[in-house]
Short mmCIF file of C-alpha atoms in Angstrom, two decimals:
data_model
loop_
_atom_site.label_atom_id
_atom_site.label_comp_id
_atom_site.label_asym_id
_atom_site.label_seq_id
_atom_site.Cartn_x
_atom_site.Cartn_y
_atom_site.Cartn_z
CA MET A 1147 68.75 -12.78 -27.02
CA ASN A 1148 71.22 -13.29 -30.08
CA ALA A 1149 69.27 -15.67 -32.67
CA THR A 1150 70.96 -17.21 -35.44
CA LYS A 1151 69.02 -17.40 -38.42
CA ILE A 1152 68.85 -20.65 -40.29
CA ARG A 1153 69.01 -21.14 -43.93
CA ARG A 1154 70.60 -24.19 -44.80
CA ALA A 1155 70.78 -27.64 -42.72
CA ILE A 1156 72.70 -31.14 -43.11
CA LEU A 1157 71.00 -34.41 -42.02
CA SER A 1158 72.58 -37.31 -41.92
CA THR A 1159 70.86 -39.91 -39.50
CA SER A 1160 70.57 -43.98 -38.30
CA ASP A 1161 67.34 -43.29 -36.70
CA LYS A 1162 64.89 -41.95 -39.00
CA MET A 1163 62.16 -41.64 -35.96
CA GLY A 1164 60.69 -38.23 -36.26
CA LEU A 1165 62.79 -36.95 -39.43
CA ILE A 1166 60.04 -36.29 -42.14
CA ASP A 1167 58.06 -34.37 -39.82
CA PHE A 1168 60.66 -31.89 -38.40
CA ALA A 1169 62.42 -31.80 -42.26
CA GLN A 1170 58.45 -31.19 -44.02
CA GLY A 1171 58.23 -28.37 -41.07
CA LEU A 1172 62.08 -26.62 -41.60
CA SER A 1173 61.32 -27.41 -45.46
CA GLN A 1174 57.96 -25.01 -45.14
CA SER A 1175 60.08 -22.49 -43.26
CA GLY A 1176 62.09 -22.03 -45.97
CA VAL A 1177 65.64 -23.98 -44.42
CA GLU A 1178 67.16 -25.43 -47.93
CA LEU A 1179 67.78 -29.19 -47.02
CA LEU A 1180 71.37 -31.47 -47.57
CA SER A 1181 71.67 -34.58 -47.12
CA THR A 1182 73.32 -38.27 -47.54
CA GLY A 1183 72.35 -41.40 -49.58
CA GLY A 1184 69.84 -43.15 -46.83
CA THR A 1185 68.67 -39.94 -45.55
CA ARG A 1186 67.65 -38.48 -48.74
CA ARG A 1187 65.74 -41.26 -50.18
CA HIS A 1188 63.55 -41.57 -47.02
CA LEU A 1189 63.03 -37.72 -47.13
CA GLN A 1190 62.58 -38.06 -50.52
CA ALA A 1191 60.48 -40.94 -50.57
CA ALA A 1192 58.25 -38.79 -48.54
CA GLY A 1193 57.95 -35.51 -50.99
CA ILE A 1194 60.50 -33.47 -49.37
CA VAL A 1195 62.42 -31.73 -51.39
CA VAL A 1196 66.27 -32.39 -50.38
CA ARG A 1197 69.74 -32.16 -52.53
CA ASP A 1198 72.38 -34.73 -52.21
CA LEU A 1199 75.28 -33.76 -50.60
CA THR A 1200 77.42 -35.54 -53.30
CA GLU A 1201 76.45 -33.34 -55.39
CA TYR A 1202 77.58 -30.12 -53.52
CA THR A 1203 80.98 -31.40 -52.99
CA GLY A 1204 81.56 -32.82 -56.29
CA LEU A 1205 82.69 -36.29 -54.95
CA PRO A 1206 80.35 -39.86 -54.74
CA GLU A 1207 80.40 -41.70 -51.30
CA MET A 1208 82.92 -43.94 -52.02
CA MET A 1209 84.54 -47.07 -49.97
CA ASP A 1210 80.47 -49.07 -49.07
CA GLY A 1211 79.54 -45.33 -47.31
CA ARG A 1212 83.10 -45.37 -45.00
CA VAL A 1213 83.32 -42.01 -46.50
CA LYS A 1214 80.44 -39.53 -47.66
CA THR A 1215 80.40 -36.51 -45.40
CA LEU A 1216 84.12 -36.40 -44.47
CA HIS A 1217 85.22 -33.26 -47.02
CA PRO A 1218 85.98 -29.51 -46.45
CA LYS A 1219 83.39 -27.94 -48.33
CA ILE A 1220 80.77 -29.85 -45.16
CA PHE A 1221 82.81 -28.92 -42.47
CA GLY A 1222 84.20 -25.90 -43.40
CA GLY A 1223 80.35 -24.26 -43.73
CA ILE A 1224 80.00 -25.88 -40.31
CA LEU A 1225 83.01 -24.58 -38.78
CA ALA A 1226 83.21 -20.95 -40.43
CA ARG A 1227 82.97 -18.52 -38.02
CA PRO A 1228 80.78 -15.42 -39.76
CA ASP A 1229 82.75 -12.51 -38.09
CA ARG A 1230 85.68 -13.83 -38.96
CA PRO A 1231 87.02 -12.19 -42.84
CA SER A 1232 89.44 -14.79 -43.18
CA ASP A 1233 87.06 -16.84 -42.25
CA ILE A 1234 84.23 -16.10 -45.26
CA ALA A 1235 87.48 -15.32 -47.15
CA SER A 1236 88.33 -19.41 -47.40
CA MET A 1237 84.06 -19.96 -48.61
CA ASN A 1238 84.41 -16.97 -51.03
CA GLN A 1239 87.67 -19.02 -52.78
CA HIS A 1240 86.61 -22.06 -52.37
CA GLY A 1241 83.09 -22.30 -53.03
CA ILE A 1242 81.58 -23.30 -49.86
CA VAL A 1243 78.45 -22.91 -48.15
CA ALA A 1244 77.26 -22.06 -44.78
CA PHE A 1245 74.99 -24.70 -42.79
CA GLU A 1246 73.49 -23.30 -39.80
CA LEU A 1247 71.29 -26.11 -38.13
CA VAL A 1248 73.19 -30.10 -38.33
CA VAL A 1249 70.90 -33.30 -37.88
CA VAL A 1250 72.84 -36.18 -37.23
CA ASN A 1251 72.59 -39.45 -34.91
CA LEU A 1252 75.21 -42.60 -35.02
CA TYR A 1253 75.14 -45.47 -35.96
CA PRO A 1254 73.48 -48.17 -33.66
CA PHE A 1255 76.45 -49.97 -32.86
CA SER A 1256 75.21 -50.44 -28.88
CA ALA A 1257 72.32 -52.18 -30.64
CA THR A 1258 74.50 -54.64 -33.14
CA SER A 1259 77.21 -55.32 -30.85
CA ARG A 1260 74.54 -56.67 -28.16
CA ARG A 1261 73.26 -59.06 -31.21
CA ALA A 1262 73.94 -62.52 -30.58
CA ASP A 1263 74.01 -63.23 -34.14
CA ALA A 1264 76.33 -59.76 -35.19
CA THR A 1265 79.43 -60.91 -36.54
CA GLU A 1266 82.65 -59.02 -36.36
CA GLU A 1267 82.90 -56.87 -39.45
CA GLU A 1268 79.29 -55.87 -38.66
CA ILE A 1269 80.16 -54.45 -35.24
CA ILE A 1270 83.40 -53.16 -37.18
CA GLU A 1271 81.26 -51.15 -40.09
CA GLN A 1272 78.60 -49.75 -37.14
CA ILE A 1273 81.97 -47.88 -35.92
CA ASP A 1274 80.60 -43.94 -37.19
CA ILE A 1275 83.45 -41.86 -38.41
CA GLY A 1276 81.57 -39.20 -40.00
CA GLY A 1277 78.82 -38.63 -38.08
CA PRO A 1278 80.70 -38.17 -34.41
CA SER A 1279 82.66 -35.58 -36.64
CA LEU A 1280 79.96 -33.74 -37.98
CA VAL A 1281 78.03 -33.63 -34.57
CA ARG A 1282 81.58 -32.44 -33.11
CA ALA A 1283 82.18 -29.87 -35.32
CA ALA A 1284 78.91 -28.34 -34.98
CA ALA A 1285 78.75 -28.40 -31.32
CA LYS A 1286 82.02 -26.74 -31.69
CA ASN A 1287 80.47 -23.81 -33.12
CA SER A 1288 77.98 -23.37 -31.70
CA ARG A 1289 77.77 -20.00 -31.20
CA TRP A 1290 76.65 -19.81 -34.85
CA ILE A 1291 75.56 -23.30 -35.38
CA THR A 1292 72.01 -25.67 -34.25
CA ILE A 1293 73.55 -29.18 -33.83
CA ALA A 1294 70.16 -32.01 -33.49
CA THR A 1295 71.44 -35.42 -31.79
CA SER A 1296 67.92 -36.32 -30.10
CA VAL A 1297 64.28 -36.49 -31.74
CA ASP A 1298 63.49 -35.21 -28.68
CA GLN A 1299 65.07 -31.95 -29.82
CA TYR A 1300 63.69 -31.74 -32.87
CA GLY A 1301 60.28 -30.17 -31.80
CA GLU A 1302 61.95 -26.86 -29.74
CA ILE A 1303 64.45 -26.29 -32.80
CA LEU A 1304 61.38 -26.01 -35.21
CA GLU A 1305 59.46 -24.16 -32.46
CA GLN A 1306 62.05 -21.27 -32.35
CA ILE A 1307 62.60 -21.43 -36.29
CA GLN A 1308 59.47 -20.89 -36.71
CA ARG A 1309 58.92 -18.23 -34.49
CA ILE A 1310 61.89 -16.26 -34.80
CA GLY A 1311 63.47 -17.27 -37.98
CA GLY A 1312 66.42 -19.10 -35.76
CA THR A 1313 67.61 -20.52 -32.79
CA ASP A 1314 68.86 -18.74 -29.62
CA ASP A 1315 71.85 -18.65 -27.64
CA GLY A 1316 70.38 -20.80 -24.39
CA LEU A 1317 69.16 -23.37 -26.67
CA ARG A 1318 72.40 -23.63 -29.18
CA ARG A 1319 74.76 -24.04 -25.39
CA ARG A 1320 72.29 -27.09 -24.67
CA LEU A 1321 72.04 -28.62 -27.83
CA MET A 1322 76.26 -28.79 -27.72
CA ALA A 1323 76.17 -29.93 -24.20
CA ALA A 1324 73.87 -32.99 -25.12
CA ALA A 1325 75.79 -33.66 -28.73
CA PHE A 1326 78.98 -34.25 -26.56
CA GLU A 1327 77.23 -36.20 -24.31
CA HIS A 1328 76.29 -38.30 -27.36
CA THR A 1329 79.74 -38.64 -29.02
CA ALA A 1330 81.35 -39.25 -25.41
CA SER A 1331 78.60 -42.34 -24.59
CA TYR A 1332 79.21 -43.88 -28.63
CA ASP A 1333 82.74 -43.84 -27.87
CA ARG A 1334 82.17 -45.42 -23.83
CA ALA A 1335 80.35 -47.88 -25.49
CA ILE A 1336 82.97 -49.01 -28.53
CA ALA A 1337 85.46 -48.61 -25.87
CA GLU A 1338 83.69 -51.30 -23.24
CA HIS A 1339 82.60 -53.74 -26.02
CA PHE A 1340 86.30 -54.49 -27.28
CA GLY A 1341 87.02 -54.20 -23.76
CA ARG A 1342 85.24 -57.14 -22.96
CA GLU A 1343 88.01 -58.93 -24.76
CA ARG A 1344 90.60 -59.58 -21.82
CA THR A 1345 90.69 -61.89 -18.92
CA SER A 1346 88.23 -61.76 -16.09
CA GLU A 1347 91.35 -60.97 -13.75
CA ASP A 1348 92.06 -57.89 -16.22
CA LEU A 1349 90.08 -54.86 -15.08
CA PRO A 1350 90.27 -51.68 -16.89
CA ALA A 1351 92.90 -49.33 -16.31
CA LEU A 1352 89.85 -46.90 -17.22
CA LEU A 1353 86.63 -46.78 -16.28
CA ASN A 1354 84.04 -44.40 -17.40
CA LEU A 1355 80.78 -44.37 -16.23
CA GLU A 1356 77.62 -43.05 -18.31
CA LEU A 1357 74.37 -42.86 -15.64
CA ARG A 1358 71.01 -41.17 -16.55
CA ARG A 1359 68.66 -40.51 -13.35
CA LYS A 1360 65.83 -42.48 -14.48
CA SER A 1361 63.36 -40.95 -11.68
CA SER A 1362 64.42 -39.08 -8.38
CA LEU A 1363 63.32 -40.97 -5.14
CA ARG A 1364 61.68 -39.61 -1.52
CA TYR A 1365 64.61 -40.47 0.00
CA GLY A 1366 67.54 -42.79 0.91
CA GLU A 1367 67.98 -45.36 3.00
CA ASN A 1368 67.22 -42.97 5.81
CA SER A 1369 64.12 -40.09 5.35
CA HIS A 1370 67.02 -36.91 5.52
CA GLN A 1371 69.48 -38.43 2.59
CA ALA A 1372 68.74 -37.34 -1.28
CA ALA A 1373 68.45 -40.03 -3.72
CA ALA A 1374 67.70 -41.07 -6.91
CA LEU A 1375 67.76 -44.13 -9.41
CA TYR A 1376 70.06 -44.04 -12.62
CA GLU A 1377 70.44 -46.67 -15.60
CA ARG A 1378 72.87 -47.16 -17.92
CA ASP A 1379 72.42 -45.43 -21.08
CA GLY A 1380 71.92 -48.80 -23.48
CA GLU A 1381 71.15 -51.66 -21.30
CA SER A 1382 68.00 -53.25 -21.36
CA THR A 1383 68.06 -56.49 -19.66
CA ALA A 1384 65.61 -58.36 -17.03
CA ASP A 1385 66.49 -56.12 -14.35
CA ILE A 1386 64.71 -53.55 -11.88
CA VAL A 1387 66.06 -50.32 -13.66
CA HIS A 1388 63.92 -50.82 -16.12
CA ALA A 1389 61.28 -53.01 -14.77
CA ARG A 1390 57.41 -52.63 -15.47
CA GLN A 1391 55.52 -51.99 -11.86
CA ARG A 1392 51.91 -52.84 -12.28
CA SER A 1393 50.52 -51.11 -8.93
CA GLY A 1394 51.14 -49.18 -5.96
CA LYS A 1395 53.48 -46.05 -4.72
CA GLU A 1396 56.86 -45.04 -5.64
CA LEU A 1397 59.77 -47.78 -5.06
CA SER A 1398 62.05 -46.23 -1.98
CA TYR A 1399 65.51 -46.44 -2.36
CA ASN A 1400 65.28 -49.68 0.24
CA ASN A 1401 62.75 -51.57 -2.03
CA ILE A 1402 65.31 -51.24 -4.88
CA LEU A 1403 67.95 -52.43 -3.13
CA ASP A 1404 65.63 -55.60 -2.00
CA LEU A 1405 63.90 -56.49 -5.13
CA ASP A 1406 67.66 -56.24 -6.98
CA ALA A 1407 68.68 -59.21 -3.93
CA GLY A 1408 65.42 -61.23 -4.31
CA LEU A 1409 65.76 -60.62 -8.42
CA ALA A 1410 69.27 -61.91 -8.37
CA ILE A 1411 68.46 -65.07 -6.10
CA VAL A 1412 65.66 -66.44 -7.67
CA ARG A 1413 66.72 -65.92 -11.50
CA GLN A 1414 69.25 -68.69 -10.72
CA PHE A 1415 67.39 -71.78 -10.58
CA ALA A 1416 65.44 -73.22 -13.62
CA GLU A 1417 63.13 -74.69 -11.25
CA PRO A 1418 60.20 -73.14 -10.08
CA ALA A 1419 61.57 -70.89 -7.06
CA CYS A 1420 60.53 -68.06 -4.29
CA CYS A 1421 62.28 -65.88 -1.61
CA VAL A 1422 61.35 -63.52 0.92
CA ILE A 1423 63.83 -60.81 0.81
CA LYS A 1424 64.37 -58.71 4.91
CA HIS A 1425 67.12 -56.10 4.51
CA ASN A 1426 68.63 -56.94 2.15
CA ASN A 1427 68.85 -60.64 3.17
CA PRO A 1428 66.89 -63.92 2.41
CA CYS A 1429 65.06 -64.54 5.76
CA GLY A 1430 63.27 -67.35 3.36
CA ALA A 1431 64.13 -69.21 -0.37
CA ALA A 1432 62.23 -72.04 -1.30
CA LEU A 1433 61.88 -74.06 -4.74
CA GLY A 1434 58.39 -76.49 -5.35
CA THR A 1435 57.15 -78.40 -7.80
CA SER A 1436 54.77 -74.89 -8.74
CA LEU A 1437 54.96 -72.01 -7.66
CA MET A 1438 52.73 -71.85 -5.23
CA GLU A 1439 54.59 -75.32 -3.16
CA ALA A 1440 57.82 -72.73 -3.63
CA CYS A 1441 56.19 -69.78 -2.40
CA ARG A 1442 54.28 -71.32 0.92
CA ARG A 1443 57.84 -72.97 1.52
CA ALA A 1444 59.67 -69.78 1.58
CA PHE A 1445 57.56 -67.99 3.65
CA GLU A 1446 58.29 -71.45 5.90
CA GLY A 1447 61.61 -70.35 6.68
CA ASP A 1448 60.68 -67.29 8.69
CA PRO A 1449 57.61 -66.03 8.60
CA LEU A 1450 58.09 -63.21 11.85
CA SER A 1451 60.44 -61.71 9.24
CA ALA A 1452 58.27 -62.23 6.55
CA PHE A 1453 56.26 -59.49 7.63
CA GLY A 1454 56.58 -56.25 5.66
CA SER A 1455 59.38 -58.11 3.05
CA VAL A 1456 59.86 -58.02 -0.77
CA VAL A 1457 59.50 -60.99 -2.50
CA GLY A 1458 60.83 -62.49 -5.95
CA PHE A 1459 59.30 -65.21 -8.41
CA ASN A 1460 61.19 -66.88 -11.22
CA ARG A 1461 57.83 -67.56 -12.68
CA VAL A 1462 54.97 -66.02 -14.00
CA VAL A 1463 52.75 -65.24 -10.28
CA ASP A 1464 49.38 -67.12 -11.11
CA GLY A 1465 46.16 -66.48 -8.91
CA GLU A 1466 46.65 -69.44 -6.66
CA SER A 1467 50.33 -67.89 -5.30
CA ALA A 1468 48.03 -64.59 -5.28
CA GLU A 1469 45.74 -66.06 -2.64
CA PHE A 1470 48.34 -66.86 -0.45
CA LEU A 1471 50.52 -63.80 -1.02
CA ALA A 1472 47.16 -62.07 0.13
CA LEU A 1473 46.30 -63.79 3.43
CA ASP A 1474 45.48 -61.26 6.70
CA ASP A 1475 48.42 -62.72 8.90
CA HIS A 1476 50.76 -61.28 5.70
CA PHE A 1477 52.27 -57.84 4.13
CA ILE A 1478 54.42 -57.76 1.57
CA GLU A 1479 56.10 -54.26 0.47
CA ALA A 1480 56.94 -55.12 -2.90
CA ILE A 1481 56.89 -58.46 -5.19
CA VAL A 1482 59.06 -58.77 -8.30
CA ALA A 1483 58.78 -61.23 -11.08
CA PRO A 1484 59.03 -61.99 -14.60
CA GLU A 1485 54.75 -61.41 -15.07
CA PHE A 1486 51.76 -61.33 -13.14
CA SER A 1487 48.84 -63.17 -14.93
CA PRO A 1488 45.25 -61.14 -14.59
CA GLU A 1489 43.90 -62.66 -11.39
CA ALA A 1490 47.00 -62.59 -9.53
CA VAL A 1491 46.68 -58.95 -10.36
CA THR A 1492 43.20 -58.64 -9.33
CA ILE A 1493 43.64 -60.13 -6.06
CA LEU A 1494 46.66 -58.15 -4.86
CA THR A 1495 45.40 -54.97 -5.69
CA THR A 1496 42.28 -55.61 -4.21
CA ARG A 1497 42.29 -58.51 -1.65
CA PRO A 1498 44.63 -57.64 1.57
CA LYS A 1499 44.73 -54.61 3.54
CA TRP A 1500 47.62 -53.81 2.10
CA LYS A 1501 46.68 -53.36 -1.60
CA LYS A 1502 46.66 -49.97 -1.89
CA ASN A 1503 50.69 -49.69 -1.33
CA VAL A 1504 51.78 -53.11 -2.80
CA ARG A 1505 54.69 -52.34 -5.67
CA LEU A 1506 53.75 -54.91 -8.13
CA ILE A 1507 57.36 -55.35 -10.35
CA GLU A 1508 57.34 -57.18 -13.93
CA VAL A 1509 60.96 -58.07 -15.23
CA GLY A 1510 59.99 -60.23 -18.49
CA SER A 1511 61.70 -63.10 -19.25
CA LEU A 1512 64.87 -64.42 -16.65
CA ALA A 1513 67.29 -65.40 -19.04
CA PRO A 1514 71.56 -65.76 -16.58
CA GLU A 1515 72.13 -63.02 -15.28
CA PRO A 1516 74.86 -61.93 -17.79
CA MET A 1517 78.45 -61.35 -16.43
CA SER A 1518 78.74 -57.66 -14.75
CA LEU A 1519 80.52 -55.13 -12.81
CA GLU A 1520 80.10 -53.74 -9.64
CA PHE A 1521 80.72 -50.55 -7.97
CA ARG A 1522 80.80 -49.56 -4.37
CA SER A 1523 81.72 -46.36 -3.39
CA VAL A 1524 84.52 -45.16 -1.03
CA ALA A 1525 86.13 -41.62 0.15
CA GLY A 1526 88.03 -40.25 -2.20
CA GLY A 1527 86.58 -43.20 -5.46
CA ALA A 1528 85.60 -46.40 -6.21
CA LEU A 1529 85.62 -50.33 -5.61
CA VAL A 1530 84.81 -52.82 -8.50
CA GLN A 1531 84.34 -56.06 -8.62
CA GLN A 1532 83.02 -58.45 -11.13
CA SER A 1533 79.75 -60.42 -9.70
CA ASP A 1534 79.60 -62.91 -7.48
CA ARG A 1535 75.78 -64.39 -9.06
CA GLU A 1536 76.86 -66.94 -11.53
CA PHE A 1537 74.62 -70.93 -10.30
CA GLU A 1538 77.80 -73.01 -8.95
CA ARG A 1539 77.39 -76.76 -9.13
CA LEU A 1540 78.99 -79.32 -6.47
CA SER A 1541 80.40 -82.51 -7.16
CA PRO A 1542 80.92 -85.75 -4.92
CA ASP A 1543 84.71 -85.17 -5.58
CA GLN A 1544 84.66 -82.12 -2.90
CA ILE A 1545 83.51 -84.42 -0.51
CA VAL A 1546 86.75 -84.15 2.14
CA THR A 1547 85.34 -86.20 5.04
CA SER A 1548 85.22 -90.32 5.68
CA GLN A 1549 81.32 -90.02 5.52
CA PRO A 1550 79.86 -89.76 1.91
CA ALA A 1551 77.15 -87.75 1.27
CA PRO A 1552 74.18 -89.64 -1.19
CA THR A 1553 72.89 -88.02 -3.74
CA GLU A 1554 69.74 -86.15 -2.05
CA LEU A 1555 72.07 -84.04 0.16
CA LEU A 1556 74.58 -83.49 -2.43
CA ARG A 1557 71.79 -81.23 -4.17
CA GLU A 1558 70.55 -80.24 -1.09
CA LEU A 1559 73.67 -79.19 -0.50
CA GLU A 1560 74.03 -77.02 -4.06
CA PHE A 1561 70.74 -75.11 -3.40
CA GLY A 1562 72.46 -73.84 0.26
CA TRP A 1563 75.38 -72.95 -1.13
CA ASN A 1564 73.95 -70.70 -3.90
CA ILE A 1565 71.14 -69.02 -1.64
CA VAL A 1566 74.20 -68.52 1.00
CA ARG A 1567 76.11 -66.09 -0.87
CA HIS A 1568 73.57 -63.63 -1.19
CA VAL A 1569 73.03 -63.57 2.30
CA LYS A 1570 76.07 -60.56 4.20
CA SER A 1571 78.96 -62.38 5.78
CA ASN A 1572 79.38 -64.17 8.42
CA ALA A 1573 76.94 -65.87 6.48
CA ILE A 1574 74.78 -69.53 7.08
CA THR A 1575 72.30 -71.19 5.97
CA LEU A 1576 70.50 -74.42 7.02
CA SER A 1577 67.78 -76.10 4.40
CA LYS A 1578 65.90 -78.89 4.24
CA GLN A 1579 64.09 -80.38 1.06
CA LEU A 1580 65.64 -77.55 -1.13
CA ALA A 1581 63.60 -74.82 1.41
CA ILE A 1582 65.57 -72.22 3.91
CA CYS A 1583 64.84 -73.15 7.41
CA GLY A 1584 67.26 -70.75 9.22
CA VAL A 1585 69.89 -67.92 8.12
CA GLY A 1586 72.25 -66.70 10.17
CA ALA A 1587 73.75 -62.85 8.46
CA GLY A 1588 76.15 -60.20 9.32
CA GLN A 1589 77.61 -61.46 12.82
CA MET A 1590 81.37 -60.83 13.42
CA SER A 1591 81.91 -64.29 14.53
CA ARG A 1592 80.88 -67.26 12.54
CA VAL A 1593 79.99 -69.14 15.45
CA ASP A 1594 77.50 -66.53 16.52
CA SER A 1595 75.82 -66.81 13.17
CA VAL A 1596 75.81 -70.56 13.62
CA GLU A 1597 74.15 -70.55 16.67
CA ILE A 1598 71.10 -67.79 14.87
CA ALA A 1599 70.61 -70.20 12.26
CA ILE A 1600 69.73 -73.12 14.32
CA ARG A 1601 67.57 -70.51 16.57
CA LYS A 1602 65.49 -69.51 14.09
CA ALA A 1603 64.96 -73.16 12.25
CA GLY A 1604 64.00 -74.42 15.94
CA SER A 1605 62.94 -77.95 15.75
CA ARG A 1606 63.34 -78.18 11.74
CA CYS A 1607 66.62 -78.16 12.44
CA ARG A 1608 67.41 -82.13 12.40
CA GLY A 1609 68.05 -82.85 9.12
CA CYS A 1610 69.06 -79.48 7.71
CA VAL A 1611 72.01 -79.14 5.57
CA LEU A 1612 74.20 -76.24 6.52
CA ALA A 1613 76.04 -73.75 4.50
CA SER A 1614 78.86 -71.55 5.26
CA ASP A 1615 80.21 -68.32 3.44
CA ALA A 1616 83.72 -68.41 4.47
CA PHE A 1617 85.49 -71.28 6.04
CA PHE A 1618 85.03 -72.36 10.16
CA PRO A 1619 88.17 -70.88 11.98
CA PHE A 1620 87.32 -73.08 15.00
CA ALA A 1621 85.82 -76.62 15.01
CA ASP A 1622 83.39 -74.88 17.68
CA SER A 1623 80.47 -74.52 14.79
CA ILE A 1624 80.53 -77.85 14.31
CA HIS A 1625 79.97 -79.27 17.31
CA LEU A 1626 77.13 -76.94 17.16
CA ALA A 1627 75.93 -78.35 14.33
CA ALA A 1628 76.11 -81.70 15.21
CA GLN A 1629 73.98 -81.01 18.61
CA ALA A 1630 71.39 -79.37 16.50
CA GLY A 1631 70.95 -82.52 13.84
CA ILE A 1632 72.44 -81.19 11.29
CA VAL A 1633 73.20 -84.07 8.73
CA ALA A 1634 75.85 -82.46 5.97
CA ILE A 1635 77.86 -78.97 5.61
CA VAL A 1636 79.23 -77.20 2.46
CA GLN A 1637 81.83 -74.67 3.32
CA PRO A 1638 85.27 -72.99 1.64
CA GLY A 1639 87.76 -74.59 3.31
CA GLY A 1640 90.90 -72.04 3.98
CA SER A 1641 91.45 -72.21 7.66
CA VAL A 1642 94.65 -73.00 9.56
CA ARG A 1643 92.45 -75.05 11.38
CA ASP A 1644 90.93 -77.17 8.32
CA ASP A 1645 91.70 -80.02 10.19
CA ASP A 1646 90.36 -79.47 13.37
CA VAL A 1647 87.47 -78.86 11.44
CA LEU A 1648 87.72 -81.92 9.43
CA ALA A 1649 88.26 -84.07 12.26
CA ALA A 1650 85.04 -82.58 14.20
CA CYS A 1651 82.77 -83.97 10.91
CA ASN A 1652 84.36 -87.34 11.02
CA GLU A 1653 83.48 -87.38 14.97
CA HIS A 1654 79.91 -86.58 14.22
CA GLY A 1655 79.62 -88.68 10.85
CA ILE A 1656 79.05 -85.39 9.12
CA PRO A 1657 79.86 -85.49 5.42
CA MET A 1658 81.28 -82.21 4.49
CA LEU A 1659 81.87 -81.23 0.82
CA VAL A 1660 84.73 -78.01 0.90
CA THR A 1661 83.97 -75.83 -2.53
CA GLU A 1662 87.52 -73.70 -2.22
CA LYS A 1663 85.45 -70.83 -3.56
CA ARG A 1664 84.81 -68.21 -0.28
CA HIS A 1665 81.33 -66.52 -1.40
CA PHE A 1666 82.08 -63.67 1.16
CA ARG A 1667 79.49 -60.33 0.54
CA HIS A 1668 79.69 -57.41 2.73
#
């Protein structure tokens, strides 16, 4: 073990958490501390002796703090190699002292850039220059230099200094890797922020993804597949990755996929909403004047398929809704909502047969989901696209049939249209009174999906509206819909047989709305 004795340290941190205790431990171990303005004042206020770096360099901080550590006397003391006589000679010639420990974390660029009220000037000023340079220099010379970039590292560094007077090769090597991860993540955040200033069709030429493992999962889609959940640094929204689990056993790979699908559906709506997810498809979804009403009507969509489902809500789950969920004929794997009332938690974790296993997932306040990129791996690379989750309004101007659609049907069509985008293609939904009655998902022909949706809806089919995620290649689906009592249709159009489809709708007196936007979900 090659331990490098630590005599002198530079401290320059934006995040001061844990710094005072660390600095006190260093000082008590005989380490001389040098620091920049803000960090120095913070430590001196705690009674810690710290030398001002500007006193050492002979130059003051300048340009509103833009230039303070960029000096040969600082970088020479970090980059010098003690086994090189020429390096030692340069240090002696120019009055440079050696630094064996560098403690740096960077300006909060990500936090500032995410602030809604942040100005362009504020964001620019959070691009750290000296900090990354110090980190990279220390990491490059890790054979002799210890670099700390996180409060999580302070304890182990201090323990070694107190025990052996310095740090060993293994620790310095690990800290070097962490340091380069730190600066790489920081640069990526800057590049991504300014890269967003592009047209919606212009995806970046180079994508760098930094994903940190948050948890290992029991297995993937199947028990023989290893799996883990990863999170992006700096990302923290109302989502499943950053959610709070209130109860139940560990989430599975499939649970996470279904919870994400359920959350995406309910967060679209301003009214109380509930959806029931099975195998990443909604088998039920509804709006209501109360959460209980939405919940009850969502389960009526397909009670058989709802067994073993995942449920999503866009409101705090109350006791009344929890009582319904806990009924004996229900079996629920997981529930996601902004929050659960104390009464709901008690009911769902004490009443039903499945109480020990149900996962209650809280995501916090639901804001509209931000535009993001979606990734799917393929052999040799990845497919990347913009997400397709933005709520879409419909207009009477989009009606193409001779038969107009009454206002109440337009709202119904809009509801179905914003649900069908979440169903696997070929996708058909039937809805009535803002509740799903039947779903046809993932079929190789559209007419098969129509037949399945009609069969699922059964006697409830009459009076439903039909939403189709893509065009009808033939008029056969329209004839089936008419026979089942469908009263209106929304679809994107674009088939070479659009005229045949339109003629069939006019023949049956079914108003049809054409959006000219497809919503495939493969």
